[in-house]
Amino acid sequence: MKLKNTNKAVQQYVASIPFDQRLYRQDIEGSIAHVKMLANQGIIAESDAERIIEGINSIREEIEQGRFQFKTELEDIHMNIEARLFEKIGDVAGKLHTARSRNDQIALDMRLFLKEETLKTIEKLRNLQHSLLELAEENKTVIIPGYTHLQQAQPILLAHHLLAYFDMFQRDKERFSDCLKRTDVLPLGSGALAGVPYPVDREFVARELGFSRVSTNSLDAVSDRDFAIEYEASAAITMMHLSRLAEEIILWSSNEFGFIEIGEGFTTGSSIMPQKKNPDMAELARGKTGRVYGNLMSILTVMKALPLAYNRDMQEDKEGLFDTVDTLNSSLQIFAEMVRTIKINTERISQAIRKDYILATDLADYLVKKGLPFREAHGVIAKLGEYAIAQDKNFHELSLKEYNNFSPLFIKDVYDITLESSVAARNIVGGTSPQQVEIALTRARKVIEEECGHPN
Ligand code: ARG
């Protein structure tokens, strides 16, 4: 089992121990469940199982206290632990690997690891949603310009804007919960590829380790990494969402926008430009999105064209996955905390809507309600808008006579069109009216509260 080649470069090339030592806990839990089962089934003696379990537990302590010496020549976490077990309890250690292969062992470790991390990801997503929800609740009445093409388009409630991200992260959680179902499958018992010639009790091992199901095809179970790919794909989508939020935080906290201020602890200053408060956290999350996408492409490329069953290429699944898990979970954590420190600058927001051209659509809709076909109304307002801009006037600063030069349909009530009336008019499911947003906030609050009772 130990690598025969003593060439250092070769040893380092094949070794996964520098990174898979992270799986020591899962490896040990898996071994303990496996050994218990071997004893229950009479495959090994009860007393041997006890000695093995005792030995493994003391190895766990050594690792956790930093006393364990990981060896490159022992390649991976499985062989490092097993070799140490031999040192500790002698030849009986050799019974641990009965009815098992490193191929089903590593598949097990990875699944155990990812189950835990997926639950953490879901919880962190929920925390971020909670922060966004609170910011929305605290600023319920704030109207901001809504954008298309990054041009002011129509007024919307800030809360509506924030809840858009709430919905994105809700779908992300659903994606993670869904792939969790497929990660939650026990591969152990598949052996190297064909199953094992012992009367193992896979259901027992599944119960011991908290798996809901056992795999149904041994070849697939040792060579499938879909569960990791699904996590990485879901992570890529979540990072894409996070990166869009990051971009808006960066824009909105710029001098030009000035809509928000990010709390002290989440910005950095510049040593030569004292006026600067750089949104580094948001920029980094936007940047880190690249590596998460990259990790997804990398694992997809590793897996493509691999013949069944296990191939050593698959050892390349780990670093990318670990990196994605760490990048995603830390980004979500930072964002949940950073969003809590955001202050909304309502003054700057209303200055940004200095001119009420943002109400152009509402003026067109006004004419439609008076009987003009929409396309025609649109043409009228386009001309009216050009005129107002040329005069450097707001719409509401134009006289009724000026309005009537463009259409006789305008009467006094055209002055009732305001930012508030515009927002309130969009009172349909999914719209930005205060009434709809109130319903959406209540629904979001309920989602968070209900989920807090149930971990996923
Ligand atoms: N370190 C290996 C990996 O991560 C464990 C499985 C090795 N199996 C084998 N037959 N060499 O994939």
XYZ file of C-alpha atoms and ligand atoms in Angstrom:
468
model
C 0.000 0.000 0.000
C 2.858 2.316 0.810
C 4.270 4.003 -2.263
C 7.176 1.876 -3.503
C 8.938 4.727 -5.218
C 11.113 6.614 -2.768
C 11.794 9.408 -5.228
C 10.776 12.537 -3.299
C 9.360 14.327 -6.335
C 7.140 11.348 -7.128
C 5.979 11.111 -3.532
C 5.023 14.743 -3.479
C 3.311 14.483 -6.836
C 0.929 11.731 -5.783
C 0.357 12.844 -2.199
C -2.946 14.375 -1.201
C -2.114 14.552 2.503
C -1.249 18.281 2.437
C -4.913 19.004 1.718
C -6.936 15.877 2.536
C -5.813 15.922 6.183
C -8.738 18.266 6.475
C -10.937 15.157 6.214
C -9.438 13.452 9.256
C -12.608 13.733 11.350
C -14.858 12.315 8.637
C -12.324 9.566 7.959
C -12.272 8.585 11.619
C -16.048 8.698 12.028
C -16.406 6.544 8.933
C -13.868 4.024 10.208
C -15.545 3.734 13.591
C -18.970 3.089 12.047
C -17.406 0.570 9.667
C -15.604 -1.326 12.431
C -18.708 -1.449 14.618
C -20.590 -2.957 11.716
C -17.831 -5.505 11.009
C -18.081 -6.677 14.619
C -21.891 -6.742 14.643
C -21.843 -8.891 11.536
C -19.259 -11.245 13.016
C -16.758 -10.337 10.283
C -14.189 -9.394 12.912
C -14.147 -10.121 16.643
C -15.784 -7.728 19.084
C -12.540 -7.400 21.060
C -10.578 -6.486 17.910
C -13.170 -3.854 17.060
C -12.828 -2.362 20.530
C -9.068 -2.118 20.247
C -9.303 -0.558 16.804
C -11.864 2.021 17.947
C -9.815 2.897 20.985
C -6.733 3.295 18.804
C -8.515 5.487 16.264
C -9.942 7.678 19.002
C -6.515 8.280 20.418
C -5.279 9.168 16.918
C -8.068 11.701 16.716
C -6.763 13.247 19.919
C -3.235 13.356 18.554
C -4.432 15.142 15.451
C -6.590 17.590 17.383
C -3.788 18.410 19.786
C -1.389 18.943 16.914
C 0.785 15.997 17.934
C 0.181 13.899 14.829
C 2.916 13.707 12.219
C 1.475 13.670 8.722
C 3.803 11.898 6.303
C 3.970 12.612 2.597
C 5.239 9.123 1.813
C 1.978 7.768 3.219
C 0.120 9.694 0.502
C -3.245 10.431 1.988
C -5.276 10.781 5.153
C -6.489 7.166 5.021
C -3.013 5.663 4.989
C -1.601 8.139 7.471
C -4.223 7.169 10.020
C -3.990 3.462 9.282
C -0.196 3.420 9.530
C -0.369 5.162 12.889
C -2.951 2.630 14.029
C -0.466 -0.166 13.280
C 2.114 1.633 15.386
C -0.339 1.943 18.237
C -2.144 -1.417 18.348
C -0.073 -3.709 16.161
C -1.283 -6.181 13.572
C -4.926 -6.111 14.601
C -4.991 -2.697 12.880
C -4.944 -4.625 9.621
C -8.541 -5.720 10.212
C -9.910 -2.178 9.910
C -9.714 -2.167 6.143
C -11.670 -5.435 5.774
C -14.515 -5.025 3.262
C -13.398 -1.530 2.353
C -11.299 0.218 -0.266
C -9.833 3.692 -0.302
C -12.147 4.285 -3.228
C -15.340 3.979 -1.241
C -13.602 5.453 1.797
C -12.720 8.742 0.086
C -16.188 8.951 -1.474
C -17.582 8.594 2.041
C -15.301 11.221 3.565
C -16.147 13.723 0.865
C -19.875 13.181 1.291
C -19.691 13.500 5.075
C -17.667 16.685 4.711
C -19.962 18.241 2.147
C -23.134 17.414 4.065
C -21.853 19.432 7.010
C -20.626 22.305 4.892
C -23.832 22.505 2.869
C -25.821 22.953 6.070
C -23.433 25.737 7.078
C -23.830 27.394 3.689
C -27.611 27.314 3.990
C -27.444 28.850 7.441
C -25.095 31.594 6.263
C -27.381 32.360 3.353
C -30.232 32.685 5.823
C -28.215 35.084 7.989
C -27.508 37.260 4.999
C -31.182 37.243 4.051
C -31.969 38.264 7.607
C -29.583 41.233 7.403
C -31.113 42.353 4.103
C -34.586 41.974 5.551
C -33.748 44.119 8.559
C -32.253 46.833 6.387
C -35.433 46.757 4.293
C -37.698 46.882 7.348
C -35.799 49.825 8.835
C -36.098 51.803 5.603
C -39.567 50.813 4.480
C -40.624 54.190 3.132
C -37.433 55.129 1.302
C -37.900 55.626 -2.432
C -34.874 55.196 -4.669
C -34.405 55.480 -8.387
C -34.785 52.090 -10.033
C -32.396 51.487 -12.922
C -32.253 49.773 -16.255
C -29.023 50.065 -18.256
C -27.810 51.839 -15.094
C -29.997 54.775 -16.189
C -32.689 56.033 -13.849
C -35.877 54.341 -15.007
C -38.712 54.343 -12.480
C -38.979 55.047 -8.755
C -39.041 51.987 -6.519
C -38.950 51.284 -2.810
C -35.482 50.549 -1.463
C -37.087 47.662 0.435
C -38.295 46.216 -2.865
C -34.761 46.381 -4.229
C -33.318 44.654 -1.172
C -35.994 41.980 -1.251
C -34.953 41.127 -4.802
C -31.724 39.798 -3.262
C -33.715 38.069 -0.551
C -35.504 36.124 -3.292
C -32.257 35.260 -5.099
C -30.739 33.892 -1.904
C -33.950 31.978 -1.202
C -33.539 30.150 -4.502
C -29.881 29.551 -3.682
C -30.867 27.911 -0.402
C -33.361 25.754 -2.256
C -30.619 24.670 -4.646
C -28.310 23.711 -1.779
C -31.084 21.869 0.079
C -31.839 20.007 -3.090
C -28.285 18.893 -3.801
C -27.965 17.932 -0.157
C -30.502 15.161 -0.843
C -28.116 13.634 -3.373
C -25.055 14.105 -1.178
C -26.880 12.311 1.598
C -26.137 8.815 0.214
C -23.739 6.287 1.772
C -21.159 4.952 -0.733
C -19.348 2.681 1.741
C -19.797 -0.989 0.903
C -18.987 -0.387 -2.749
C -15.420 -1.562 -2.182
C -12.924 -0.775 -4.896
C -15.604 -0.882 -7.570
C -17.635 -4.108 -7.511
C -18.995 -4.322 -3.987
C -17.485 -6.447 -1.199
C -17.597 -10.224 -0.629
C -18.630 -9.951 3.043
C -22.082 -9.834 4.631
C -21.823 -6.130 5.466
C -24.782 -4.197 6.848
C -24.782 -0.999 4.850
C -28.026 0.244 6.370
C -26.453 0.088 9.821
C -23.449 2.133 8.682
C -25.792 4.627 7.018
C -27.737 5.061 10.251
C -24.563 5.398 12.317
C -23.272 8.158 10.055
C -26.600 9.904 9.537
C -27.139 9.055 5.863
C -30.715 8.734 4.622
C -29.935 6.244 1.857
C -27.298 3.819 0.610
C -25.977 3.933 -2.955
C -27.465 1.435 -5.382
C -24.590 0.877 -7.798
C -21.044 0.263 -6.596
C -19.345 1.496 -9.791
C -21.286 4.715 -9.699
C -20.797 5.201 -5.973
C -16.991 5.174 -6.128
C -16.680 7.230 -9.285
C -19.454 9.777 -8.931
C -18.568 13.324 -7.943
C -21.871 14.896 -9.020
C -22.566 15.880 -5.446
C -19.428 18.021 -5.342
C -20.137 19.420 -8.799
C -23.665 20.336 -7.786
C -22.406 22.127 -4.710
C -19.844 23.985 -6.804
C -22.427 24.899 -9.433
C -24.809 26.172 -6.762
C -21.917 28.050 -5.188
C -21.098 29.649 -8.530
C -24.686 30.882 -8.846
C -24.688 32.177 -5.271
C -21.393 33.999 -5.824
C -22.859 35.522 -8.978
C -25.737 36.882 -6.883
C -23.371 38.041 -4.186
C -21.198 39.725 -6.785
C -24.162 41.678 -8.132
C -24.974 42.828 -4.615
C -21.297 43.663 -4.152
C -21.305 45.751 -7.302
C -24.299 47.755 -6.081
C -22.734 48.259 -2.676
C -19.592 49.536 -4.403
C -21.550 51.871 -6.669
C -23.923 53.080 -3.990
C -21.134 53.859 -1.558
C -19.180 55.864 -4.158
C -19.027 59.632 -3.900
C -21.058 59.931 -7.062
C -23.997 57.936 -5.685
C -23.566 58.339 -1.956
C -26.749 56.306 -1.290
C -25.183 54.246 1.468
C -22.352 54.217 3.915
C -20.667 50.977 4.918
C -19.677 50.645 8.577
C -16.096 51.383 9.657
C -14.933 47.829 10.191
C -15.809 46.807 6.643
C -13.953 49.437 4.660
C -10.308 50.369 4.434
C -8.707 53.760 4.216
C -5.954 54.888 1.947
C -2.657 56.012 3.390
C -2.342 58.973 1.039
C -5.955 59.870 0.296
C -7.669 60.486 3.636
C -11.102 61.020 2.070
C -11.258 57.414 0.877
C -13.287 54.610 2.370
C -12.759 51.686 0.100
C -15.425 48.945 -0.091
C -12.800 46.179 -0.098
C -15.078 43.426 1.224
C -17.501 43.921 -1.629
C -14.683 44.166 -4.151
C -13.089 40.980 -2.860
C -16.355 39.053 -3.005
C -16.803 40.262 -6.572
C -13.261 39.133 -7.343
C -13.507 35.804 -5.556
C -16.485 34.928 -7.726
C -13.903 34.235 -10.427
C -12.162 31.476 -8.521
C -15.460 29.815 -7.607
C -16.423 29.740 -11.296
C -12.948 28.405 -12.043
C -13.258 25.590 -9.527
C -16.500 24.503 -11.164
C -14.919 24.412 -14.606
C -11.968 22.542 -13.180
C -13.954 19.691 -11.613
C -16.188 19.377 -14.667
C -13.089 19.067 -16.814
C -11.452 16.536 -14.487
C -14.521 14.298 -14.599
C -15.178 14.537 -18.306
C -14.233 11.376 -20.211
C -13.134 9.390 -17.143
C -13.920 5.726 -17.742
C -15.629 3.850 -14.900
C -14.859 3.456 -12.123
C -12.301 5.232 -9.882
C -9.362 6.982 -11.547
C -6.627 8.841 -9.748
C -7.585 12.003 -11.628
C -10.402 12.233 -9.106
C -8.003 13.145 -6.343
C -8.029 16.554 -8.036
C -11.589 17.063 -6.777
C -10.554 18.228 -3.325
C -8.624 21.486 -3.445
C -11.169 23.192 -5.665
C -14.061 22.028 -3.534
C -12.387 23.109 -0.296
C -11.564 26.460 -1.819
C -15.143 26.950 -3.009
C -16.610 25.981 0.370
C -14.253 28.365 2.196
C -14.678 31.204 -0.254
C -18.452 30.958 -0.301
C -18.980 30.497 3.412
C -16.623 33.311 4.379
C -18.083 35.676 1.767
C -21.602 35.015 3.012
C -20.511 35.514 6.604
C -18.809 38.841 5.859
C -21.748 40.107 3.827
C -24.284 39.244 6.532
C -22.238 41.305 8.996
C -21.423 44.126 6.575
C -25.033 44.647 5.461
C -25.936 45.156 9.130
C -23.640 48.192 9.258
C -25.030 49.909 6.158
C -26.531 53.375 6.711
C -28.932 54.746 4.136
C -28.424 58.368 3.103
C -31.952 59.471 2.167
C -30.823 63.015 1.431
C -28.383 61.918 -1.227
C -30.979 59.567 -2.655
C -33.531 62.332 -3.122
C -30.856 64.575 -4.590
C -30.139 61.833 -7.080
C -33.771 61.985 -8.224
C -33.288 65.740 -8.570
C -35.315 65.918 -11.733
C -38.572 64.050 -11.934
C -37.974 62.659 -15.411
C -38.062 59.329 -13.695
C -41.864 59.833 -13.755
C -42.009 59.794 -17.562
C -43.632 56.357 -17.700
C -46.239 57.496 -15.206
C -47.069 60.483 -17.413
C -47.455 58.151 -20.383
C -49.700 55.872 -18.327
C -51.687 58.979 -17.353
C -52.448 59.676 -21.016
C -53.298 56.027 -21.593
C -55.890 56.236 -18.841
C -57.336 59.267 -20.663
C -57.765 57.124 -23.774
C -54.531 57.493 -25.763
C -52.949 54.277 -27.099
C -49.733 53.567 -25.173
C -47.357 53.932 -28.137
C -48.809 57.346 -28.932
C -48.647 58.416 -25.300
C -45.021 57.335 -25.246
C -44.319 59.625 -28.243
C -46.015 62.577 -26.572
C -44.012 62.140 -23.372
C -40.764 61.763 -25.312
C -41.344 65.194 -26.850
C -42.498 66.641 -23.534
C -39.347 65.284 -21.941
C -37.095 66.852 -24.572
C -38.841 70.144 -23.994
C -38.505 69.935 -20.186
C -34.814 69.107 -20.466
C -34.251 72.011 -22.858
C -35.998 74.308 -20.361
C -34.064 72.707 -17.493
C -37.351 72.181 -15.690
C -38.913 69.351 -13.753
C -42.164 67.982 -15.183
C -44.069 69.399 -12.245
C -42.605 72.847 -12.941
C -44.230 73.020 -16.376
C -47.429 75.022 -16.637
C -50.636 73.356 -17.746
C -50.403 75.461 -20.900
C -47.005 74.007 -21.649
C -48.403 70.502 -21.054
C -51.294 71.207 -23.385
C -48.909 72.186 -26.165
C -48.122 68.475 -26.290
C -51.572 67.035 -25.625
C -54.976 68.466 -24.795
C -55.597 65.480 -22.512
C -53.498 66.943 -19.691
C -55.598 68.540 -16.969
C -54.868 69.737 -13.436
C -54.604 66.275 -11.926
C -51.366 65.716 -13.841
C -49.710 67.459 -10.893
C -50.852 64.609 -8.644
C -48.203 62.392 -10.234
C -45.362 62.114 -7.739
C -42.717 59.600 -6.759
C -45.107 58.349 -4.100
C -48.076 58.006 -6.437
C -45.874 56.258 -8.997
C -44.724 53.670 -6.501
C -48.199 53.235 -5.007
C -49.717 52.654 -8.445
C -47.702 49.475 -8.924
C -49.938 47.562 -6.628
C -49.876 44.139 -8.189
C -48.277 40.966 -6.883
C -44.527 41.396 -7.215
C -44.829 45.183 -7.658
C -43.153 47.940 -5.690
C -46.200 49.540 -4.005
C -45.888 49.987 -0.236
C -48.807 47.621 0.221
C -47.202 44.852 -1.850
C -43.809 45.415 -0.268
C -45.382 45.178 3.174
C -46.824 41.792 2.196
C -43.433 40.732 0.831
C -41.661 41.835 4.013
C -44.098 39.867 6.148
C -43.630 36.828 3.969
C -39.848 37.137 4.148
C -39.983 37.533 7.923
C -42.066 34.368 8.119
C -39.620 32.439 5.955
C -36.744 33.367 8.253
C -38.657 32.618 11.427
C -39.996 29.291 10.199
C -36.630 28.165 8.904
C -34.897 29.063 12.116
C -37.008 26.351 13.722
C -35.910 23.853 11.061
C -32.208 23.842 10.119
C -32.922 23.416 6.400
N -6.219 10.037 -2.188
C -7.143 9.350 -3.021
C -8.155 10.348 -3.606
O -8.280 11.364 -3.036
C -7.888 8.315 -2.245
C -8.342 7.165 -3.082
C -7.154 6.479 -3.638
N -7.507 5.248 -4.268
C -6.626 4.597 -5.009
N -7.015 3.496 -5.535
N -5.412 5.042 -5.181
O -8.799 10.112 -4.584
